[in-house]
Coordinates of C-alpha atoms and ligand atoms in Angstrom, one line a residue:
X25 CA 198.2 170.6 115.9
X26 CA 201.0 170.0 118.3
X27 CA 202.1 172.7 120.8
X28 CA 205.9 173.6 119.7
X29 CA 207.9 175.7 122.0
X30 CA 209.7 174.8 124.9
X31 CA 208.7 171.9 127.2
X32 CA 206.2 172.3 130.1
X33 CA 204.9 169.4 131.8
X34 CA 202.8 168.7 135.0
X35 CA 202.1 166.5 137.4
X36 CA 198.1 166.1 138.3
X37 CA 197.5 164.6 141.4
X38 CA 194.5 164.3 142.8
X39 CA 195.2 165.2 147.0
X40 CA 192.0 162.0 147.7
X41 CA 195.2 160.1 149.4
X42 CA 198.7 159.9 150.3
X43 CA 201.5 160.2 147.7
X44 CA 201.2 156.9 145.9
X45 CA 204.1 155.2 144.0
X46 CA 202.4 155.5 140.8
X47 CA 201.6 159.1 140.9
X48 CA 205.8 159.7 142.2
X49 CA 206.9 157.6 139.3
X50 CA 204.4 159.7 136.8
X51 CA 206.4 162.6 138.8
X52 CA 210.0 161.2 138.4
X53 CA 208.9 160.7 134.3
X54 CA 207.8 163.9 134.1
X55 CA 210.9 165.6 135.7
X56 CA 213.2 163.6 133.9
X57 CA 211.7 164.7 131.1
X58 CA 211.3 168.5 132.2
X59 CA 214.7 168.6 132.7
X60 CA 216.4 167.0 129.8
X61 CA 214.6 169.6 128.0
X62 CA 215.5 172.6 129.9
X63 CA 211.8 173.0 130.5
X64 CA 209.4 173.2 133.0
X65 CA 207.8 170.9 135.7
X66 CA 204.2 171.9 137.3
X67 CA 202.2 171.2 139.3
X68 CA 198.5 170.9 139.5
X69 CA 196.1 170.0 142.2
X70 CA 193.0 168.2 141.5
X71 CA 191.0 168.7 144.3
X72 CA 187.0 169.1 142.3
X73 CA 186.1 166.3 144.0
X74 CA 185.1 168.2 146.7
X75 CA 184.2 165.4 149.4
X76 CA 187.5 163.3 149.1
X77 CA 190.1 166.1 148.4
X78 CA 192.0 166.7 151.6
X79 CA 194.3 169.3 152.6
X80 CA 196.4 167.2 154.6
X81 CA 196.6 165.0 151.6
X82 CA 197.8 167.8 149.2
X83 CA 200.8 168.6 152.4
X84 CA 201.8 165.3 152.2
X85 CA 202.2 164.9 147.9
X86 CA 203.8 168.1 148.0
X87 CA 206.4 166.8 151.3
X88 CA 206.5 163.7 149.3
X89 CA 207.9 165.1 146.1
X90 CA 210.2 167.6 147.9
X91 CA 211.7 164.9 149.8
X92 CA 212.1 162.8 146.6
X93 CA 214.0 165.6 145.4
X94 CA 211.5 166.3 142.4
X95 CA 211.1 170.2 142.9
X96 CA 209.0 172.1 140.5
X97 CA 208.4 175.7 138.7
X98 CA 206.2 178.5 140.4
X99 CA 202.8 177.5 142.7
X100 CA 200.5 174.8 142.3
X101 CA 198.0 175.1 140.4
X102 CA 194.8 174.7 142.5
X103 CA 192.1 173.4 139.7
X104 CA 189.3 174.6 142.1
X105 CA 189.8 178.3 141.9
X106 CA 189.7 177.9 138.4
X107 CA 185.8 176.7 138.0
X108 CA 185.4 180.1 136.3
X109 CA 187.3 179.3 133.4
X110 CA 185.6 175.2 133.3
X111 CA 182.5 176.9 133.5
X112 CA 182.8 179.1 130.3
X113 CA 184.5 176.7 128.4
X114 CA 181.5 174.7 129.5
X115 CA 179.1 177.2 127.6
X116 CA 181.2 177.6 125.0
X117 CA 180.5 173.7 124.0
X118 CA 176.9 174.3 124.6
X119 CA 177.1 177.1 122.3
X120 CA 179.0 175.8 119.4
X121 CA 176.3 172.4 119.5
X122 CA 179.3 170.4 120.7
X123 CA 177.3 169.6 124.3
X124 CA 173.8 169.7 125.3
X125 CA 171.7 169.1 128.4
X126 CA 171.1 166.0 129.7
X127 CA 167.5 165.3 131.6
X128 CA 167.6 161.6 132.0
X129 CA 166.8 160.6 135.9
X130 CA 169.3 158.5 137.6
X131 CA 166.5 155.6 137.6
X132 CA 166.3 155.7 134.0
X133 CA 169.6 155.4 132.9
X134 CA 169.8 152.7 136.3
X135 CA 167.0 150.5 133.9
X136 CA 168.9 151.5 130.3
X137 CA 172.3 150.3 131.8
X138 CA 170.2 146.5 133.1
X139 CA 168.7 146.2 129.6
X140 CA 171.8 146.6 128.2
X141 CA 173.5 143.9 130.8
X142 CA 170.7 141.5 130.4
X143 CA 171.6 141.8 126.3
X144 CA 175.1 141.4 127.5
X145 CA 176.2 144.6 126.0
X146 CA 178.8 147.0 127.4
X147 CA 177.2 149.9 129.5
X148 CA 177.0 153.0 127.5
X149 CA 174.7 155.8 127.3
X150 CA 172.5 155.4 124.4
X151 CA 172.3 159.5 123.9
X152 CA 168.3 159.6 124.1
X153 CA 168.8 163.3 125.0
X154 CA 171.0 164.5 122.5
X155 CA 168.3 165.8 119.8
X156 CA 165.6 167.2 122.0
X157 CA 163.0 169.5 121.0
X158 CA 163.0 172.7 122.5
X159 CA 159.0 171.7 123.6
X160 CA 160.5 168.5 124.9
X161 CA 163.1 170.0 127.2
X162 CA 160.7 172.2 128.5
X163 CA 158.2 169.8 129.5
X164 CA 161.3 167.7 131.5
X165 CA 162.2 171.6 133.4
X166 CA 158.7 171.9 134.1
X167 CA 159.1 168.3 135.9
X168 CA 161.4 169.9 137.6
X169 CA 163.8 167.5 136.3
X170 CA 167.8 168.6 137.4
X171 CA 170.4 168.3 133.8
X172 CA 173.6 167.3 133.1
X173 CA 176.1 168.2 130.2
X174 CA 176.8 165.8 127.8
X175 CA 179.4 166.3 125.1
X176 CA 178.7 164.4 122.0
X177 CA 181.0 161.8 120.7
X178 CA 179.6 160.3 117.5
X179 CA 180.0 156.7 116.8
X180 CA 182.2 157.1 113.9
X181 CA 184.6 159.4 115.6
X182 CA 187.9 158.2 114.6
X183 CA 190.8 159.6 116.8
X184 CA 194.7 159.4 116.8
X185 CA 197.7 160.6 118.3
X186 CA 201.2 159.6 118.0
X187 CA 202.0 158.2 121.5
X188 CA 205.8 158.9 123.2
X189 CA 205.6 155.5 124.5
X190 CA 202.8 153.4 122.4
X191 CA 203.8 155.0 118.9
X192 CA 200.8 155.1 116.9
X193 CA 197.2 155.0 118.6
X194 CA 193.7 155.2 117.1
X195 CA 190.0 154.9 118.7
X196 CA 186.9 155.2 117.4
X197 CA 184.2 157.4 118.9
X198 CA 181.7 154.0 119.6
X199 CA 184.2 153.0 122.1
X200 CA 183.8 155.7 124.2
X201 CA 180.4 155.1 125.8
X202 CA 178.4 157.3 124.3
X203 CA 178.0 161.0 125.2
X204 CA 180.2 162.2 127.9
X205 CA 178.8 163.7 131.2
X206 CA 181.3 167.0 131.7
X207 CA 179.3 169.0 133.9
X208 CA 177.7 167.1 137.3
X209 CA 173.8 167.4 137.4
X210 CA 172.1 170.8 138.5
X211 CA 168.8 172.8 137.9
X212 CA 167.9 173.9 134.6
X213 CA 169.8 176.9 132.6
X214 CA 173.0 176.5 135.2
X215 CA 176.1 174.5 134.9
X216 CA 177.1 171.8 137.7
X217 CA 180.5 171.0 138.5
X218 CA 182.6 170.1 135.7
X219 CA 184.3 166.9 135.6
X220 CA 187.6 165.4 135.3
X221 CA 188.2 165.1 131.0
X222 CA 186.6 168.5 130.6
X223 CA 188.8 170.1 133.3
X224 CA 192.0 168.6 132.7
X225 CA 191.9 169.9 128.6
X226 CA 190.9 173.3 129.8
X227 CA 193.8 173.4 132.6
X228 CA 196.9 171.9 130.3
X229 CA 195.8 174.4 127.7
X230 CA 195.6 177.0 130.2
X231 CA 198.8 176.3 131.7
X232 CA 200.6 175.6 128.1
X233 CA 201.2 172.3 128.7
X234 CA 203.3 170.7 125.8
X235 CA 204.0 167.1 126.6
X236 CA 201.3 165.3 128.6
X237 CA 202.5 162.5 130.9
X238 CA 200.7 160.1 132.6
X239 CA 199.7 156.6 133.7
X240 CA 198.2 154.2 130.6
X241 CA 194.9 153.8 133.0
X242 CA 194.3 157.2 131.1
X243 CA 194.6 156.0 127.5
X244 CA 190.7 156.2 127.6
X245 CA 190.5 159.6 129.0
X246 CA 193.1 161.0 126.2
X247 CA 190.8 159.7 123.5
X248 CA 188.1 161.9 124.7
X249 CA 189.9 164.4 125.6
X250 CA 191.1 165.1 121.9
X251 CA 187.6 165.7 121.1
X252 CA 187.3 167.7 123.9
X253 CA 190.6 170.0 122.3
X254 CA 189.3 169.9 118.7
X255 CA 185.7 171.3 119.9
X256 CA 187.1 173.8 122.0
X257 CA 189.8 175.0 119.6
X258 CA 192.3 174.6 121.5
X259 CA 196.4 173.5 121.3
X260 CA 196.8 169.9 121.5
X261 CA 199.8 168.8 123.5
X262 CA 201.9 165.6 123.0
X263 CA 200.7 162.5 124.8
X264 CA 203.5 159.8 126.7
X265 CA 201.5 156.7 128.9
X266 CA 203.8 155.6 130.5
X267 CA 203.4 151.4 132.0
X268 CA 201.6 150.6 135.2
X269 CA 203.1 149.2 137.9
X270 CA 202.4 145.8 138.8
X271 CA 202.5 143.5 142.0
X272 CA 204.2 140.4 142.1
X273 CA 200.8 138.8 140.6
X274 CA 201.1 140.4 137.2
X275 CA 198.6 143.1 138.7
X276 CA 198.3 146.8 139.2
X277 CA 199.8 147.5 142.1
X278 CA 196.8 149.2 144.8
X279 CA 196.6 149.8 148.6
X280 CA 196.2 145.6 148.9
X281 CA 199.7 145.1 148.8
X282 CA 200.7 147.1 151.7
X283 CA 203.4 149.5 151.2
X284 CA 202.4 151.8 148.4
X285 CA 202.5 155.6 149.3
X286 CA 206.0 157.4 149.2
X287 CA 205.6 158.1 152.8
X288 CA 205.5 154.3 153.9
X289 CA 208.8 153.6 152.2
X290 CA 210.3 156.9 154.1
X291 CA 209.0 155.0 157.4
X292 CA 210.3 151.7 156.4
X293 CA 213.7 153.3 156.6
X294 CA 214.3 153.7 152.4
X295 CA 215.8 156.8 151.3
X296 CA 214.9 159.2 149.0
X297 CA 217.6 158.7 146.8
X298 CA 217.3 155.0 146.0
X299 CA 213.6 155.3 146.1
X300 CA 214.1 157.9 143.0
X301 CA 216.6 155.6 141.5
X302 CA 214.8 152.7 141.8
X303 CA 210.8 154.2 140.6
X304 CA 213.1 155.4 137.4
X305 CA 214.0 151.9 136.8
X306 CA 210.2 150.9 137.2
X307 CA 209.3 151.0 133.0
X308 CA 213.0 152.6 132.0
X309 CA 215.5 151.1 130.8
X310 CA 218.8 152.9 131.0
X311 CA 221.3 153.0 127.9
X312 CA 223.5 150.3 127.5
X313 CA 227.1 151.0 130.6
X314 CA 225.3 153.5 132.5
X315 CA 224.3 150.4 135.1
X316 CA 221.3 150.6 137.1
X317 CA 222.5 152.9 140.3
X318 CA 222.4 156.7 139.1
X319 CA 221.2 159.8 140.4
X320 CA 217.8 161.3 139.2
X321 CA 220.4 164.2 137.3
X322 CA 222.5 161.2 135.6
X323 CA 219.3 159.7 134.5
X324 CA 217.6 163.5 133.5
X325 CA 221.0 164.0 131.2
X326 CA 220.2 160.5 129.3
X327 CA 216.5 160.5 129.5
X328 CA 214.0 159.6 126.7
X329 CA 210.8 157.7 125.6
X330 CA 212.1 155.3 123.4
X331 CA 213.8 153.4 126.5
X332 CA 210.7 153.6 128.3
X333 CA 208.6 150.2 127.9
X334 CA 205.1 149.2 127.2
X335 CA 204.8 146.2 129.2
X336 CA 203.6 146.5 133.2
X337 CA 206.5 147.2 134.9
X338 CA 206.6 144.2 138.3
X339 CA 207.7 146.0 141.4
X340 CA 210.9 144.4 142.6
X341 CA 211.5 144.7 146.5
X342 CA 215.0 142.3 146.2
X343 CA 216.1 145.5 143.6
X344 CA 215.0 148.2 145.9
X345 CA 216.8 146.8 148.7
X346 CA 220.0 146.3 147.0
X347 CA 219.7 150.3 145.7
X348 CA 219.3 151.3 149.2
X349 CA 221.8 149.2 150.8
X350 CA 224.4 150.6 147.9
X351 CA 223.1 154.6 149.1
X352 CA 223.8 153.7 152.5
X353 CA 227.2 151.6 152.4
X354 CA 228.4 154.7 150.5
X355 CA 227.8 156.8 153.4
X356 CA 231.0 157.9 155.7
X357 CA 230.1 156.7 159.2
X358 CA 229.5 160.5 160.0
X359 CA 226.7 160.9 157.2
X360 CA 224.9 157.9 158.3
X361 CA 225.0 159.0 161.6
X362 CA 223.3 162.5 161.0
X363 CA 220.8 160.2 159.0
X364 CA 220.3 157.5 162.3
X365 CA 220.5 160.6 164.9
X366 CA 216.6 161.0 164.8
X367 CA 216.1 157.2 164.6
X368 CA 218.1 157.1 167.3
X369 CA 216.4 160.0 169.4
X370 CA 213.4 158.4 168.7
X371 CA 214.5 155.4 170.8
X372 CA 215.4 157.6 173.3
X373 CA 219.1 156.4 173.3
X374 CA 220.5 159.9 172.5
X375 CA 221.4 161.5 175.9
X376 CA 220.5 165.4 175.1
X377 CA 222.5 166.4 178.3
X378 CA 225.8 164.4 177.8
X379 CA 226.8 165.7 174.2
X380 CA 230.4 165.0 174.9
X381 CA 232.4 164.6 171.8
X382 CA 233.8 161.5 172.8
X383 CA 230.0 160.1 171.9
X384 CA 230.1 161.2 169.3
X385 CA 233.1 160.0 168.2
X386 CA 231.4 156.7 169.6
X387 CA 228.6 156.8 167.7
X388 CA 230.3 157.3 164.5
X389 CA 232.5 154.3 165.0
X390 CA 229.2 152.4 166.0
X391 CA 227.6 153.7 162.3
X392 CA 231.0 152.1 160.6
X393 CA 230.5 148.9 162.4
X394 CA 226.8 148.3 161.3
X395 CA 227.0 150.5 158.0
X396 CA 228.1 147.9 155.8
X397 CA 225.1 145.4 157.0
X398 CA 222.5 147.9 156.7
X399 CA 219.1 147.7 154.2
X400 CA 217.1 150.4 154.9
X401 CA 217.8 152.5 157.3
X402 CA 215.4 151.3 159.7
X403 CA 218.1 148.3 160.2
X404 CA 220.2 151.2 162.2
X405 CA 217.8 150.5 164.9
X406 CA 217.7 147.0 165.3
X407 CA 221.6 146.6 164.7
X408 CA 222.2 149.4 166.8
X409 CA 220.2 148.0 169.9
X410 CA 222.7 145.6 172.0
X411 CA 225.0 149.0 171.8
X412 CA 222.7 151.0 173.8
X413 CA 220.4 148.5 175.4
X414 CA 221.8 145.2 177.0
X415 CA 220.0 142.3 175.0
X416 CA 218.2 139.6 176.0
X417 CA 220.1 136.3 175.7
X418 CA 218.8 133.9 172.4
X419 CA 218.7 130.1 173.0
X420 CA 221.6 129.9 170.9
X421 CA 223.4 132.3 173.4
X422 CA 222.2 130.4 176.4
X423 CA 223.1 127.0 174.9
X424 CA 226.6 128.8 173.9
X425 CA 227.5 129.7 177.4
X426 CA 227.1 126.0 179.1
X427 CA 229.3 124.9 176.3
X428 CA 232.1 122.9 177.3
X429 CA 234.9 125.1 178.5
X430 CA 233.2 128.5 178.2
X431 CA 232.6 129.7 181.2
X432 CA 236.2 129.1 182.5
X433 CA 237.1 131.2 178.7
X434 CA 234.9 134.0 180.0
X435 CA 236.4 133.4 183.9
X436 CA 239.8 133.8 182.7
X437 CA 238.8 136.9 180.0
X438 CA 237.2 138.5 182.8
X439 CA 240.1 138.2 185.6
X440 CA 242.6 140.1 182.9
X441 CA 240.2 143.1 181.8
X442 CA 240.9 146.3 182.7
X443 CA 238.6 149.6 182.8
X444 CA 238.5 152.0 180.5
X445 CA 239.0 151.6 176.3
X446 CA 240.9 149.3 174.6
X447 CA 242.7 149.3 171.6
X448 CA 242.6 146.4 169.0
X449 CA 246.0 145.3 169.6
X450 CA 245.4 145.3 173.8
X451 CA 242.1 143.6 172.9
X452 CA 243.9 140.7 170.6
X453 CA 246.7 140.2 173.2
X454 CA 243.7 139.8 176.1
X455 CA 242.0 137.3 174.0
X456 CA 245.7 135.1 173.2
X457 CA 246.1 135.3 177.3
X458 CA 242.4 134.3 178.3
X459 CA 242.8 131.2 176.1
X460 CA 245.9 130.0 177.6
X461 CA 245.2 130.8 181.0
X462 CA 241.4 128.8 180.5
X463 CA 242.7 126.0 178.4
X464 CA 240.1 126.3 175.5
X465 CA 240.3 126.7 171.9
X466 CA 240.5 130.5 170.4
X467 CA 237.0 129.5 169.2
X468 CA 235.1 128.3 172.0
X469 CA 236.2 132.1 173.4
X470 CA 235.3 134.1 170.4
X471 CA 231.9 132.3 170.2
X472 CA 230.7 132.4 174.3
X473 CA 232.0 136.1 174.2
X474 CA 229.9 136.9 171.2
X475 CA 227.2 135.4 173.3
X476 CA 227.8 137.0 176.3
X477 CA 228.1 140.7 174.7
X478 CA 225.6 140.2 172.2
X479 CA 223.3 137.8 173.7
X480 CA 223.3 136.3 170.4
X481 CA 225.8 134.1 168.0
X482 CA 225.0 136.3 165.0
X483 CA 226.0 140.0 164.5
X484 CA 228.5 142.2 163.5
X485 CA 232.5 142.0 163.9
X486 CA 233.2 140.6 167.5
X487 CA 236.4 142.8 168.2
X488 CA 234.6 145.9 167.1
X489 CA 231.6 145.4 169.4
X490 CA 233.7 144.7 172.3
X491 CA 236.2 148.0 171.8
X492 CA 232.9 149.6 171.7
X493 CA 231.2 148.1 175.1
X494 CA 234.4 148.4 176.9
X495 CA 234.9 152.3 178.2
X496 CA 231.3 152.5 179.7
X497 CA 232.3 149.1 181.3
X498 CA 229.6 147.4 179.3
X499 CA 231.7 144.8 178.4
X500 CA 232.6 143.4 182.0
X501 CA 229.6 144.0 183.1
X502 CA 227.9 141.4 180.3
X503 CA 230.4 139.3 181.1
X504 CA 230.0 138.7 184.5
X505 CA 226.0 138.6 183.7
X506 CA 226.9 135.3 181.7
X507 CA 228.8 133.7 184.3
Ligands
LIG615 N1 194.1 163.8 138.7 C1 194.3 162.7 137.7 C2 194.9 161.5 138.5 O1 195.4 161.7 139.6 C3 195.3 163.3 136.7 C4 195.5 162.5 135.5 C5 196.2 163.3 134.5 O2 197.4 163.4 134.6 O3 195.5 163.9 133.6 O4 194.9 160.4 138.0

């Protein structure tokens, strides 16, 4: 039966690796969802596997969802300190007749799983252990044989659920692979760890989990874990698998094609905001004038399964960049500086001990000159460079400066400049002078003095950079560098 009520969803992540972009969109889904609903976002913390599951790992999902802006409702759930309760549910299957002990040896089901490649058959366990005798299962503990539990799933099983996303799904139990390992091998008359399908059911029912929302790599896992509800007697939430995400191949997207976890794309210089933006857009389609540049509470307000699709959904990097270039254009020069300061510090181009407000006033013009050219924000630093370090000349530059006529241009330029700042009109009247005086084109001038300030033929608008090299005495002092 369905769990009616209010809406409670969770995130599960397992803390074996960084926060991926799968597991954030699953998040961003999830929270979408929590919140058109009024309801509530969880989160749980799979760390039973024991051996992978790093703290550091669960610090940085949990700074990587904060900084995406996807809070949630009350503490994590740590699925470890709950063994008690997978334990006794555990118990409770072998009780009922729903699960029994397993004492095939690793070597024999190694030689059942051959046989069945050599007969090209899919691997499955064949469930030789399901009816033993009690004589027979005491003969394997005298062995000294360790057991496994196995939960039965019979061949003619037949199992649906409406899916959010897929509509109507149905399996048969003869897919599954035979019996189900739930608890991990251990002596006789205990119970091992239990594993993932058998822990998940217990936790979502534990935690009143009405809508369950996750990847379609786990379409396999929700078929068994319905029989897993049904044996246990327990409330049955409402299943949404939402679309992979694919590479530019057609295939899943994995740690092969470089940037993957949340906190990659934070060092690459994207924001949190069009990263949010952009992982909704990965499966979801947004109704029809809202456009495809929204805020994660614009897209909570709207927010539903039917626009999400079933196909793969191809990660786009040309439609990331845009969304992030759009966040920061919108910036005021003063916001994007407070987001370059630490870039900026990093570089060691932030003088701590000279925080006079004309640099700051500086700075901020400097953030309006190369805002509206920026990506990511990673592009601060590399447009910001020739303002705080004096470039290196290009070959372009160099081949600029012996141009016919431009070094009597920068001659004359130089012989008219004052000290100290410049406005645009002094600047545009200096230029109109230097041109007479040198006998050259307005062009020839405008192109050897990009050359000379910039040490390069591209970058941002000439006057600008010049009003901004000038007080320090930057400006002359390039000048005369190039002659
Ligand atoms: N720990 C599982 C994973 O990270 C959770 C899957 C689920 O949502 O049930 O894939």
């Amino acid at each position: 039966m369905a769990n009616t009520g209010s809406v409670r969803v969770r995130l599960a992540p397992s803390p074996t690796g960084t926060l991926h972009i799968g597991t954030a969109r699953t998040a961003v889904f999830n929270w979408l969802f929590a919140k058109r609903h009024g309801g509530q976002f969880l989160l749980r913390i799979e760390d039973t596997d024991r051996e992978r599951s790093k703290p550091e790992f669960t610090a940085n999902i949990l700074e990587g969802l904060q900084w995406l802006g996807l809070a949630w409702d009350g503490e994590p759930v740590v699925q470890s300190e709950r063994i008690g309760a997978h334990r006794a549910a555990i118990g409770q299957l072998l009780a009922s007749g729903h699960a029994y002990r397993c004492y095939a040896s690793e070597v024999e089901l190694q030689e059942m799983r051959e046989r069945q490649a050599a007969e090209n058959k899919p691997p499955r366990y064949d469930n030789r252990h399901r009816d033993l005798s009690a004589a027979q299962e005491q003969a394997y503990i005298d062995e000294g044989r360790q057991a496994t539990v196995r939960f039965r799933i019979d061949d003619g099983a037949s199992i649906g659920w409406i899916d959010l996303v897929r509509g109507q799904m149905r399996w048969v139990g003869a897919d599954l692979g035979g019996d189900m390992v739930i608890a991990r091998r251990a002596p006789a008359a205990t119970i091992g760890d239990p594993l993932y399908n058998l822990v998940v059911v217990v936790d979502d029912a534990a935690m009143a989990i009405s809508h369950v929302i996750r990847g379609e790599d786990h379409i396999a896992n929700t078929a068994k874990q319905i029989l897993l509800y049904e044996a246990l007697g327990l409330a049955m939430p409402v299943f949404a698998h939402t679309p992979l995400i694919l590479n530019k191949e057609g295939k899943k997207l994995s740690k092969r094609d470089g940037v993957t976890s949340v906190a990659d794309f934070r060092a690459q210089g994207y924001g949190a905001a069009a990263l949010a933006n952009y992982m909704t857009l990965l499966g979801w389609s947004p109704p029809e004038g809202m456009g495809e540049r929204f805020s994660l509470a614009e897209a909570a307000a709207v927010f539903d399964f039917d626009r999400v699709n079933k196909a793969g959904a191809r990660f786009d990097w040309d439609k990331l960049n845009w969304l992030n270039g759009q966040v920061l254009h919108d910036l005021g020069p003063g916001q994007l500086l407070e987001q370059l300061r630490p870039l900026w510090a990093g570089e060691g181009w932030l003088d701590q001990a000279n925080e006079a407000n004309e640099d700051e006033l500086w700075r901020e013009s400097l953030c309006a000159l190369i805002g509206p050219s920026l990506v990511t924000l990673r592009d601060g630093i590399d447009q910001a460079l020739p303002f705080f370090r004096r470039p290196e000349l290009s070959e372009a530059a160099l081949v600029q400066l012996q141009a016919p006529g431009a070094r009597a241009a920068l001659q004359a330029l130089l012989e008219l400049l004052v000290e100290g700042p410049l406005t645009l009109e002094q600047a545009q009247d200096l230029l109109a002078q230097a041109v007479v005086a040198a006998g050259v084109k307005k062009g020839v001038l405008m192109k050897t003095l990009r050359a000379a300030l910039l040490g390069s033929l591209q970058g941002p608008d000439l006057l600008s950079s010049w009003l901004l090299l000038q007080p320090s005495g930057e400006a002359a002092a390039r000048i005369r560098r190039s002659l």
